Short mmCIF file of C-alpha atoms and ligand atoms in Angstrom, two decimals:
data_model
loop_
_atom_site.label_atom_id
_atom_site.label_comp_id
_atom_site.label_asym_id
_atom_site.label_seq_id
_atom_site.Cartn_x
_atom_site.Cartn_y
_atom_site.Cartn_z
CA MET F 1 48.49 -13.44 -12.33
CA THR F 2 48.70 -15.37 -16.20
CA ARG F 3 52.01 -15.69 -17.55
CA HIS F 4 51.60 -12.98 -20.28
CA LYS F 5 50.25 -10.56 -17.54
CA GLN F 6 53.62 -11.04 -16.03
CA ALA F 7 55.69 -10.56 -19.12
CA VAL F 8 53.73 -7.13 -20.03
CA GLU F 9 54.15 -6.11 -16.54
CA LYS F 10 58.11 -6.96 -16.66
CA ALA F 11 57.97 -5.10 -19.92
CA THR F 12 55.89 -2.12 -18.83
CA LYS F 13 58.28 -1.33 -15.76
CA SER F 14 61.42 -2.06 -18.21
CA ILE F 15 60.00 1.00 -20.14
CA ASN F 16 59.30 2.82 -17.26
CA GLN F 17 63.13 3.05 -15.85
CA VAL F 18 64.68 4.49 -18.26
CA LYS F 19 61.98 7.15 -20.18
CA GLU F 20 62.73 10.08 -18.39
CA GLU F 21 66.17 10.22 -19.63
CA VAL F 22 65.53 9.43 -23.00
CA GLY F 23 62.76 12.04 -23.02
CA THR F 24 65.76 14.80 -23.15
CA ASN F 25 67.04 13.90 -25.88
CA GLN F 26 67.50 16.29 -28.54
CA TRP F 27 65.88 13.91 -31.55
CA ARG F 28 62.84 13.10 -29.72
CA LEU F 29 59.98 13.54 -31.98
CA LYS F 30 57.38 16.06 -30.28
CA TYR F 31 54.07 15.16 -32.64
CA HIS F 32 54.78 11.55 -34.64
CA VAL F 33 54.74 8.59 -31.86
CA SER F 34 57.67 6.74 -30.96
CA SER F 35 57.76 4.30 -27.98
CA PRO F 36 58.93 6.02 -24.60
CA ALA F 37 62.17 3.89 -24.41
CA TYR F 38 63.83 1.46 -26.63
CA TRP F 39 63.01 -0.32 -30.23
CA ILE F 40 60.11 0.01 -32.22
CA ASN F 41 58.89 -1.23 -36.21
CA ASP F 42 55.97 -1.52 -37.71
CA PRO F 43 52.84 -0.46 -37.24
CA ASN F 44 50.37 -2.56 -36.12
CA GLY F 45 46.71 -3.08 -35.32
CA PHE F 46 45.87 0.10 -36.31
CA SER F 47 41.91 0.17 -35.31
CA PHE F 48 39.43 2.59 -34.64
CA TYR F 49 37.58 1.16 -31.20
CA ASN F 50 35.12 2.62 -29.42
CA GLY F 51 35.41 6.01 -30.82
CA GLU F 52 39.56 6.23 -30.61
CA TYR F 53 42.10 5.02 -32.76
CA HIS F 54 44.46 2.44 -31.40
CA LEU F 55 47.92 2.08 -33.00
CA PHE F 56 50.04 -0.72 -31.76
CA TYR F 57 53.61 -1.34 -32.72
CA GLN F 58 56.43 -3.69 -32.59
CA HIS F 59 58.45 -3.40 -29.97
CA HIS F 60 61.80 -4.82 -27.85
CA PRO F 61 61.03 -3.28 -24.61
CA TYR F 62 64.77 -4.24 -23.24
CA SER F 63 67.20 -2.45 -25.86
CA ALA F 64 67.36 0.20 -28.37
CA LYS F 65 68.05 -3.06 -31.39
CA TRP F 66 65.30 -5.70 -32.65
CA GLY F 67 64.94 -8.58 -30.14
CA PRO F 68 61.95 -10.83 -29.02
CA MET F 69 58.80 -8.63 -30.00
CA HIS F 70 56.26 -6.98 -27.90
CA TRP F 71 53.19 -4.92 -28.84
CA GLY F 72 53.68 -1.10 -27.58
CA HIS F 73 50.37 0.23 -27.85
CA VAL F 74 49.22 4.50 -27.84
CA LYS F 75 45.49 5.79 -28.54
CA SER F 76 44.27 8.77 -29.83
CA LYS F 77 40.99 10.31 -29.97
CA ASP F 78 41.67 12.00 -33.23
CA LEU F 79 45.40 10.90 -34.74
CA THR F 80 46.67 13.44 -33.60
CA PHE F 81 47.05 13.70 -29.98
CA TRP F 82 48.70 10.26 -28.84
CA GLU F 83 48.67 8.58 -25.19
CA HIS F 84 50.79 6.12 -24.03
CA LEU F 85 49.44 2.70 -22.83
CA PRO F 86 51.06 -0.16 -21.36
CA VAL F 87 52.62 -2.82 -23.44
CA ALA F 88 49.75 -4.88 -25.07
CA LEU F 89 51.63 -8.19 -25.70
CA ALA F 90 54.44 -10.26 -24.86
CA PRO F 91 55.95 -13.39 -26.11
CA SER F 92 54.70 -15.94 -23.39
CA GLU F 93 53.95 -19.38 -24.71
CA GLU F 94 55.35 -21.96 -26.81
CA TYR F 95 53.60 -20.68 -29.97
CA ASP F 96 54.69 -17.28 -29.65
CA LYS F 97 58.12 -17.85 -27.27
CA ASP F 98 60.40 -15.78 -29.21
CA GLY F 99 58.35 -12.90 -30.47
CA CYS F 100 54.73 -11.66 -31.36
CA PHE F 101 55.06 -10.77 -34.68
CA SER F 102 53.10 -8.40 -37.00
CA GLY F 103 49.48 -8.40 -37.33
CA SER F 104 46.25 -6.17 -37.05
CA ALA F 105 42.97 -5.72 -35.31
CA ILE F 106 39.52 -5.93 -35.64
CA GLU F 107 36.28 -5.70 -33.34
CA LYS F 108 33.66 -8.06 -32.76
CA GLU F 109 30.71 -8.28 -30.31
CA GLY F 110 32.42 -5.13 -28.90
CA LYS F 111 36.00 -6.65 -28.09
CA LEU F 112 38.83 -5.57 -29.98
CA TYR F 113 40.55 -8.68 -31.06
CA LEU F 114 44.53 -8.67 -31.98
CA MET F 115 45.35 -11.10 -34.76
CA TYR F 116 49.20 -11.34 -34.79
CA THR F 117 51.93 -14.01 -35.76
CA GLY F 118 53.47 -16.06 -33.12
CA HIS F 119 57.78 -16.59 -33.65
CA LYS F 120 59.57 -19.07 -32.52
CA TRP F 121 63.29 -19.83 -33.89
CA THR F 122 64.23 -23.76 -34.20
CA GLY F 123 67.97 -23.09 -34.94
CA ASP F 124 71.01 -20.25 -35.40
CA ASN F 125 70.02 -19.72 -38.90
CA HIS F 126 67.43 -16.97 -38.92
CA ASP F 127 67.07 -17.14 -42.61
CA THR F 128 65.63 -21.41 -42.45
CA ASP F 129 65.04 -21.94 -38.86
CA LEU F 130 62.24 -20.59 -38.10
CA GLU F 131 58.39 -21.76 -37.34
CA GLN F 132 55.16 -18.82 -37.71
CA VAL F 133 52.12 -19.31 -36.60
CA GLN F 134 49.11 -17.03 -36.76
CA CYS F 135 47.43 -16.14 -32.87
CA LEU F 136 44.90 -14.17 -31.31
CA ALA F 137 44.58 -12.01 -28.18
CA VAL F 138 41.27 -10.37 -26.96
CA SER F 139 40.11 -7.33 -24.61
CA GLU F 140 37.34 -5.53 -23.55
CA ASP F 141 39.08 -2.50 -22.25
CA GLY F 142 41.13 -2.25 -25.31
CA VAL F 143 44.31 -1.82 -23.31
CA ASN F 144 45.02 -5.66 -21.52
CA PHE F 145 44.51 -8.30 -23.89
CA GLU F 146 44.47 -11.40 -23.05
CA LYS F 147 45.57 -14.93 -25.38
CA LEU F 148 43.29 -17.28 -26.74
CA ALA F 149 42.93 -20.95 -25.30
CA ASN F 150 42.32 -21.78 -29.02
CA ASN F 151 46.15 -20.65 -30.22
CA PRO F 152 47.52 -20.93 -33.17
CA VAL F 153 44.57 -20.82 -34.80
CA ILE F 154 46.45 -20.79 -38.26
CA GLY F 155 49.05 -23.78 -37.64
CA ALA F 156 50.67 -25.39 -40.40
CA ALA F 157 50.70 -23.77 -43.65
CA PRO F 158 48.56 -24.91 -46.96
CA VAL F 159 50.24 -27.11 -48.93
CA GLY F 160 51.45 -25.83 -52.24
CA ASP F 161 54.27 -23.89 -53.39
CA ILE F 162 53.84 -21.88 -49.91
CA HIS F 163 56.72 -21.75 -47.79
CA PRO F 164 55.92 -23.14 -44.78
CA HIS F 165 58.24 -21.18 -42.43
CA HIS F 166 57.93 -17.54 -43.71
CA ILE F 167 53.94 -16.76 -43.03
CA ARG F 168 53.53 -13.81 -41.02
CA ASP F 169 51.83 -10.52 -40.83
CA PRO F 170 48.37 -11.20 -40.67
CA LYS F 171 45.50 -8.69 -41.53
CA VAL F 172 41.79 -8.75 -40.99
CA TRP F 173 38.94 -7.46 -42.08
CA LYS F 174 35.05 -8.13 -42.40
CA ARG F 175 33.40 -8.43 -45.15
CA GLY F 176 29.26 -9.34 -45.15
CA ASP F 177 28.99 -12.27 -42.64
CA ASP F 178 32.86 -13.30 -43.21
CA TYR F 179 35.84 -12.58 -41.97
CA TYR F 180 39.24 -12.25 -44.12
CA CYS F 181 42.76 -12.02 -43.59
CA VAL F 182 45.92 -11.89 -46.09
CA ILE F 183 49.40 -13.14 -44.59
CA GLY F 184 52.58 -12.59 -46.04
CA ASN F 185 54.25 -15.35 -47.66
CA LYS F 186 56.89 -16.49 -50.18
CA THR F 187 57.05 -19.29 -52.83
CA LYS F 188 59.65 -22.38 -51.99
CA ASP F 189 61.95 -21.10 -54.29
CA GLU F 190 61.86 -17.16 -52.88
CA VAL F 191 59.08 -15.75 -54.66
CA GLY F 192 57.16 -13.05 -52.56
CA GLN F 193 53.41 -13.62 -52.44
CA VAL F 194 50.28 -13.20 -50.34
CA LEU F 195 47.95 -15.87 -48.76
CA LEU F 196 43.98 -14.96 -48.54
CA TYR F 197 42.04 -17.18 -45.94
CA ARG F 198 38.22 -16.94 -44.74
CA SER F 199 36.80 -17.30 -41.47
CA HIS F 200 32.97 -17.26 -39.90
CA ASP F 201 34.52 -16.47 -36.50
CA LEU F 202 37.81 -15.39 -36.22
CA ILE F 203 38.66 -18.58 -34.90
CA GLU F 204 38.46 -21.30 -37.81
CA TRP F 205 40.05 -20.06 -40.77
CA GLU F 206 40.11 -21.82 -44.25
CA PHE F 207 43.01 -21.30 -47.18
CA VAL F 208 41.12 -19.66 -50.29
CA ASN F 209 43.83 -19.07 -52.52
CA VAL F 210 47.49 -17.13 -53.25
CA VAL F 211 45.81 -13.80 -53.77
CA ALA F 212 48.85 -12.34 -55.60
CA LYS F 213 52.14 -13.32 -56.10
CA GLY F 214 55.51 -11.31 -57.47
CA GLU F 215 56.58 -11.64 -61.42
CA GLY F 216 59.95 -10.83 -62.05
CA ASN F 217 61.89 -8.05 -59.86
CA PHE F 218 59.53 -8.24 -56.93
CA GLY F 219 61.17 -9.67 -54.35
CA PHE F 220 61.73 -12.60 -52.48
CA MET F 221 59.23 -12.41 -49.86
CA TRP F 222 56.16 -9.99 -49.13
CA GLU F 223 56.00 -8.73 -45.78
CA CYS F 224 52.68 -6.90 -44.00
CA PRO F 225 50.26 -7.44 -46.58
CA ASP F 226 46.89 -5.32 -46.13
CA ILE F 227 44.22 -5.19 -48.61
CA PHE F 228 40.86 -2.98 -48.49
CA ASP F 229 38.18 -0.82 -50.85
CA LEU F 230 39.51 2.38 -51.60
CA ASP F 231 36.86 4.48 -53.97
CA GLY F 232 35.45 1.13 -55.56
CA HIS F 233 38.99 -0.59 -56.19
CA ASP F 234 41.01 -3.20 -53.91
CA VAL F 235 44.15 -1.98 -53.23
CA LEU F 236 46.94 -4.57 -52.25
CA VAL F 237 49.60 -2.65 -49.84
CA MET F 238 52.34 -4.71 -49.22
CA SER F 239 56.44 -4.38 -47.91
CA PRO F 240 58.32 -6.36 -50.88
CA GLN F 241 61.71 -7.36 -49.36
CA GLY F 242 64.90 -7.45 -51.86
CA MET F 243 63.77 -6.31 -55.11
CA GLU F 244 66.55 -4.79 -56.81
CA PRO F 245 67.39 -1.07 -57.57
CA GLU F 246 65.86 0.03 -61.20
CA ASP F 247 66.91 3.54 -62.41
CA TYR F 248 66.16 6.15 -59.23
CA LEU F 249 63.31 3.61 -57.94
CA TYR F 250 64.16 1.12 -55.14
CA HIS F 251 67.28 2.30 -53.44
CA ASN F 252 66.25 1.90 -49.58
CA LEU F 253 67.03 -1.83 -48.36
CA HIS F 254 62.95 -2.90 -48.61
CA GLN F 255 60.18 -1.18 -50.47
CA SER F 256 56.78 -0.66 -49.40
CA GLY F 257 53.87 0.21 -52.29
CA TYR F 258 50.65 -0.98 -53.67
CA VAL F 259 48.78 -2.42 -56.61
CA ILE F 260 45.26 -1.80 -57.72
CA GLY F 261 42.85 -4.27 -58.84
CA GLU F 262 39.76 -6.36 -58.26
CA LEU F 263 39.82 -8.92 -55.78
CA ASP F 264 37.34 -11.84 -56.86
CA TYR F 265 36.35 -12.97 -53.24
CA GLU F 266 35.35 -16.96 -54.37
CA SER F 267 38.24 -17.39 -56.27
CA GLY F 268 40.36 -15.84 -54.15
CA LYS F 269 42.67 -14.16 -56.68
CA LEU F 270 43.38 -10.38 -57.37
CA ASP F 271 43.26 -9.20 -60.86
CA HIS F 272 45.94 -5.95 -60.59
CA GLY F 273 47.80 -3.43 -62.37
CA SER F 274 51.39 -2.16 -61.73
CA PHE F 275 53.61 -1.71 -58.45
CA GLU F 276 53.59 1.70 -57.22
CA LEU F 277 55.42 2.85 -54.60
CA LEU F 278 53.93 4.64 -51.83
CA ASP F 279 56.50 6.82 -50.81
CA TYR F 280 60.01 8.27 -52.20
CA GLY F 281 61.99 8.64 -49.15
CA PHE F 282 64.59 6.67 -46.80
CA ASP F 283 62.58 5.89 -44.39
CA PHE F 284 59.23 4.27 -44.79
CA TYR F 285 58.43 0.50 -44.46
CA ALA F 286 55.63 -1.46 -43.66
CA PRO F 287 52.26 0.34 -44.03
CA GLN F 288 49.42 -0.90 -42.10
CA THR F 289 45.69 1.14 -42.62
CA THR F 290 42.20 1.09 -41.08
CA ILE F 291 39.03 2.72 -41.50
CA ASP F 292 37.57 5.07 -39.21
CA ASP F 293 33.80 5.99 -38.76
CA GLN F 294 33.94 8.77 -41.15
CA GLY F 295 34.88 6.30 -43.76
CA ARG F 296 38.30 7.31 -44.16
CA ARG F 297 41.48 5.14 -45.19
CA VAL F 298 44.27 6.06 -43.27
CA MET F 299 47.92 4.62 -42.98
CA VAL F 300 50.51 4.70 -40.86
CA ALA F 301 54.12 3.12 -41.37
CA TRP F 302 57.04 2.73 -39.51
CA MET F 303 59.77 6.04 -40.28
CA ALA F 304 62.85 3.76 -40.70
CA MET F 305 64.58 1.10 -42.81
CA TRP F 306 65.66 -2.29 -41.93
CA GLU F 307 69.68 -2.13 -41.20
CA SER F 308 69.64 1.15 -41.48
CA ASP F 309 72.17 3.43 -39.14
CA MET F 310 69.88 4.90 -36.64
CA PRO F 311 71.71 7.69 -34.11
CA GLU F 312 69.30 7.46 -31.41
CA GLN F 313 69.93 4.26 -30.49
CA GLU F 314 72.56 5.62 -28.30
CA PHE F 315 70.29 6.99 -26.37
CA ASN F 316 68.17 3.92 -25.72
CA TRP F 317 65.72 4.79 -28.33
CA ALA F 318 64.93 3.67 -31.89
CA GLY F 319 62.07 3.95 -34.40
CA ALA F 320 59.25 6.22 -34.62
CA MET F 321 55.84 5.93 -36.89
CA THR F 322 55.03 8.28 -40.08
CA LEU F 323 52.63 10.73 -40.08
CA PRO F 324 49.20 9.29 -40.54
CA ARG F 325 47.83 9.78 -44.24
CA GLN F 326 44.70 9.85 -45.27
CA LEU F 327 44.63 7.59 -49.02
CA PHE F 328 42.40 8.69 -52.25
CA ILE F 329 42.37 7.31 -55.84
CA GLN F 330 43.24 9.69 -58.38
CA ASP F 331 43.71 9.38 -62.02
CA GLY F 332 44.47 5.75 -61.38
CA LYS F 333 47.36 5.68 -58.12
CA ILE F 334 46.89 6.34 -54.57
CA ILE F 335 47.76 9.67 -53.21
CA SER F 336 48.27 10.21 -49.32
CA LYS F 337 47.60 13.45 -47.41
CA PRO F 338 48.51 14.23 -44.11
CA MET F 339 44.85 14.46 -41.73
CA PRO F 340 43.16 17.86 -41.16
CA GLU F 341 43.56 16.76 -37.69
CA VAL F 342 47.15 17.40 -37.54
CA GLU F 343 46.50 21.48 -38.51
CA LYS F 344 44.94 21.02 -34.57
CA LEU F 345 49.12 21.30 -33.99
CA ARG F 346 49.88 24.45 -35.88
CA ASN F 347 50.41 27.86 -34.19
CA GLU F 348 52.70 30.91 -34.90
CA LEU F 349 51.90 31.77 -38.78
CA THR F 350 54.66 33.44 -40.81
CA ALA F 351 53.24 33.81 -44.29
CA TYR F 352 54.60 35.55 -47.72
CA GLU F 353 53.13 35.97 -50.90
CA ASN F 354 55.41 36.54 -54.59
CA VAL F 355 58.72 36.84 -53.38
CA ILE F 356 60.33 37.26 -56.80
CA PHE F 357 63.94 36.23 -56.25
CA GLU F 358 67.03 34.41 -58.21
CA GLY F 359 70.16 33.04 -56.28
CA LYS F 360 69.15 32.65 -52.56
CA LYS F 361 66.56 33.82 -50.24
CA VAL F 362 66.04 33.84 -46.57
CA LEU F 363 62.87 35.02 -45.21
CA GLY F 364 62.51 36.41 -41.50
CA GLY F 365 60.22 34.48 -39.44
CA VAL F 366 60.97 31.13 -41.53
CA SER F 367 63.05 28.77 -39.21
CA GLY F 368 62.75 25.97 -36.78
CA ASP F 369 62.56 22.48 -36.23
CA CYS F 370 59.40 21.42 -35.57
CA ILE F 371 57.32 23.57 -38.15
CA GLU F 372 55.43 22.80 -41.01
CA LEU F 373 55.87 25.00 -44.24
CA ASP F 374 53.04 25.05 -47.11
CA VAL F 375 54.81 26.62 -50.15
CA VAL F 376 53.92 27.30 -53.75
CA ILE F 377 56.45 27.97 -56.20
CA ASP F 378 56.46 29.32 -59.68
CA ALA F 379 59.19 28.12 -61.55
CA LYS F 380 59.24 31.02 -63.88
CA ASP F 381 62.52 31.29 -65.71
CA ALA F 382 64.53 29.21 -63.30
CA SER F 383 66.15 25.66 -64.51
CA LEU F 384 66.80 24.40 -60.95
CA PHE F 385 65.36 25.93 -57.57
CA GLY F 386 63.99 24.09 -53.83
CA LEU F 387 64.50 24.77 -50.41
CA LYS F 388 67.56 23.91 -47.25
CA LEU F 389 65.97 22.87 -44.44
CA ARG F 390 67.74 22.29 -41.15
CA VAL F 391 70.60 24.72 -42.49
CA ASN F 392 73.41 25.57 -40.21
CA GLU F 393 76.46 27.58 -41.92
CA GLU F 394 79.13 27.12 -39.70
CA LYS F 395 78.58 23.67 -39.59
CA GLY F 396 77.93 23.29 -43.08
CA GLU F 397 74.34 21.23 -42.46
CA GLU F 398 71.72 21.36 -44.26
CA THR F 399 68.73 19.23 -45.75
CA VAL F 400 68.08 20.09 -49.79
CA VAL F 401 64.96 19.77 -51.34
CA ARG F 402 65.75 20.85 -55.36
CA TYR F 403 63.33 19.99 -58.08
CA ASP F 404 65.25 19.70 -61.54
CA LEU F 405 62.99 21.33 -64.42
CA ALA F 406 65.21 19.22 -67.23
CA GLU F 407 65.29 16.14 -65.05
CA GLY F 408 61.28 16.55 -63.85
CA PHE F 409 62.77 14.90 -60.46
CA LEU F 410 62.74 16.03 -57.14
CA THR F 411 65.52 15.41 -55.17
CA LEU F 412 65.78 14.89 -51.00
CA ASP F 413 69.29 15.01 -50.09
CA ARG F 414 71.03 13.90 -46.73
CA ASN F 415 74.34 14.08 -47.55
CA LYS F 416 74.86 16.83 -45.17
CA SER F 417 71.71 16.40 -42.92
CA GLY F 418 73.95 15.68 -39.92
CA LYS F 419 74.52 12.54 -38.43
CA GLY F 420 73.18 8.95 -39.65
CA LEU F 421 73.07 7.98 -43.20
CA ASP F 422 73.34 10.27 -46.11
CA GLY F 423 72.65 9.45 -49.65
CA ILE F 424 69.56 10.97 -52.29
CA ARG F 425 66.16 9.75 -53.32
CA GLN F 426 64.23 11.28 -56.09
CA ALA F 427 60.72 11.32 -57.38
CA PRO F 428 59.61 12.31 -60.64
CA VAL F 429 57.41 15.14 -60.28
CA GLU F 430 55.60 17.46 -62.81
CA LEU F 431 54.77 20.71 -62.30
CA LYS F 432 51.09 21.95 -62.66
CA ASP F 433 50.77 25.67 -64.31
CA ASN F 434 54.65 25.57 -63.95
CA GLU F 435 54.45 25.30 -60.22
CA LEU F 436 55.06 23.25 -57.29
CA HIS F 437 53.40 22.80 -54.36
CA LEU F 438 55.58 21.00 -51.18
CA ARG F 439 54.12 20.59 -47.73
CA ILE F 440 57.04 19.77 -45.49
CA PHE F 441 56.43 18.48 -42.15
CA MET F 442 59.37 18.92 -39.75
CA ASP F 443 59.99 17.40 -36.47
CA GLN F 444 63.04 17.00 -34.28
CA SER F 445 64.74 14.48 -36.24
CA SER F 446 62.70 13.74 -39.28
CA VAL F 447 60.63 15.28 -42.52
CA GLU F 448 57.78 14.38 -44.47
CA ILE F 449 57.17 16.24 -48.19
CA PHE F 450 53.95 15.86 -49.17
CA VAL F 451 54.38 17.20 -52.97
CA ASN F 452 51.37 18.60 -55.23
CA GLY F 453 48.58 17.23 -53.18
CA GLY F 454 50.28 14.11 -52.36
CA GLU F 455 51.12 12.72 -55.93
CA LYS F 456 54.16 11.85 -54.33
CA VAL F 457 55.78 11.70 -50.78
CA MET F 458 58.97 11.78 -49.35
CA THR F 459 59.61 10.62 -45.79
CA SER F 460 63.01 10.30 -44.06
CA ARG F 461 64.56 10.70 -40.54
CA ILE F 462 67.29 12.99 -40.31
CA TYR F 463 69.80 14.09 -37.34
CA PRO F 464 71.20 17.45 -37.47
CA GLY F 465 72.64 19.37 -34.62
CA GLN F 466 70.39 21.44 -32.34
CA ALA F 467 71.22 24.98 -33.86
CA SER F 468 70.53 23.56 -37.29
CA THR F 469 67.26 25.39 -38.01
CA GLY F 470 67.76 27.61 -40.81
CA VAL F 471 65.53 27.41 -44.14
CA GLU F 472 66.99 28.77 -47.24
CA PHE F 473 65.02 28.99 -50.58
CA PHE F 474 67.75 29.07 -53.73
CA ALA F 475 67.32 28.91 -57.80
CA GLU F 476 69.41 29.05 -60.58
CA GLY F 477 67.16 31.81 -62.84
CA THR F 478 64.36 33.50 -61.41
CA VAL F 479 61.19 32.06 -59.31
CA SER F 480 58.72 33.38 -57.31
CA ILE F 481 57.54 31.96 -53.99
CA LYS F 482 53.75 32.37 -54.78
CA SER F 483 52.60 31.73 -51.49
CA LEU F 484 54.83 30.52 -48.15
CA LYS F 485 53.00 29.49 -44.93
CA LYS F 486 54.87 28.35 -42.05
CA TRP F 487 53.91 27.09 -38.69
CA SER F 488 55.57 26.41 -35.42
CA LEU F 489 53.93 22.76 -34.06
CA ASN F 490 53.14 21.64 -30.88
CA GLU F 491 54.23 18.62 -28.95
CA SER F 492 51.30 16.13 -29.19
CA VAL F 493 52.36 12.51 -27.80
CA GLY F 494 52.50 11.57 -24.42
CA CYS F 495 51.40 15.00 -23.56
CA GLU F 496 47.87 16.65 -22.76
CA PRO F 497 46.39 18.02 -25.65
CA VAL F 498 47.04 21.93 -25.67
CA HIS F 499 43.88 22.88 -27.45
CA SER F 500 40.97 20.68 -28.83
CA LYS F 501 39.38 21.95 -31.56
CA SER F 502 36.90 20.19 -33.52
CA LEU F 503 37.62 19.33 -37.23
CA SER F 504 35.24 22.26 -38.00
CA GLU F 505 37.13 24.62 -36.56
CA ILE F 506 40.38 23.88 -38.19
C1 LIG S 601 58.38 -6.31 -41.00
C2 LIG S 601 58.67 -7.60 -40.43
C3 LIG S 601 57.23 -8.26 -40.31
C4 LIG S 601 57.32 -9.15 -38.81
C5 LIG S 601 57.93 -7.78 -38.16
C6 LIG S 601 59.41 -8.57 -36.82
O1 LIG S 601 59.38 -5.22 -40.97
O2 LIG S 601 59.69 -8.15 -40.81
O3 LIG S 601 57.17 -9.37 -41.25
O4 LIG S 601 56.24 -9.71 -38.64
O5 LIG S 601 58.53 -7.24 -39.06
O6 LIG S 601 59.40 -7.66 -36.24
#
């Protein structure tokens, strides 16, 4: 047995030993991907291979804290029901001995290739004492991966103003006969940038150019870049570390966003517009996209943030993926919508129309901790309105979503959400015909709010008590809940599909 296979088996065994107990934790998510146990971060290798979606993730299979990185693995036929698979990559070679860091996947000649960063510490200072190279692993069955003998396929960094050691997270794609990849990097004096490489065979790579680079308040390092074509434009998604807060923006430790432009494949330069966030909540980082057989551009991100307090760590797990979201360009900006397949999870509809109220309103049948709410509110003459989720009046728990008409901001307030971090996040939102449309997905310890058809999204972990399941509407002035639909949602990760409707049936 190879060293790698041994390391993979050891990791899978470690997970299996605790997963049952971990599975009983009240905050375990029912329809969001997390590992059966222990730590996860970035989505990796998101791909559509042999008719199935594969999603890998950064994983430490020996504790609920970050450590030598492995790749965990799930797959799905519909981006909704996910099956856990054995650990796919484990550190085992000299070039990746301290971690198989983030990367991506691509199919070539019927095989699935993972391109990842081999990571090594070379001393005690984790900022300066490291070496990062780019590597490949291959699989014929989409489950068992072997590292290539040619590794690393990208070794030393190119000459120029390119930091030689912080060089990671390759995202690979094919265009015509050539393969390309972008890699996260920074200049020698700490300005985030992205490098572009080209290859004929995935094995031999030539450096093309610095495809984009920060100017001004744009962070000291860009992690997890992704470039793709969307509606005829080239989009660069990246996760800048260390942008300073500006007004209501950039209050998370690190940010994830995009620029839209045109990539000149000859010069390797992206001519692009301004940086926009992909999500305005507390917990969204390192997004990665793939394209499926229907041509849909789908994005998943890590639903957490570096250095955040994660109360689930006490129960031997940490971190999760967001719902997969389909990306579109509308009026020069990206909008993201939940995949239609998520509607397979719906059951028990409760619906209301034209509920006019002022002050406070509780509606029968509208409560829960694993639910979808689709609500259109007409602001009428109100100055402020919103709803409270996961309410428990006795314990004083609530997660508040409020819209202030004078400010034009939607605020997510988790000051009284339960355990974990507090604070607020804000997104600028305009009413359409005096109406606000919210599609809210709640899982046991998460909330995702899609605003006005996905123009803005706010994603957060929250850690309420089990009895905190109330939903309450409130308004200063009169509002009308024009329509409200609430569904309970089924479990879909690591379990048998409860029903398997085709897309046309939902
Ligand atoms: C982003 C990141 C990547 C790196 C990985 C390590 O969250 O820092 O740049 O490859 O996590 O786990």
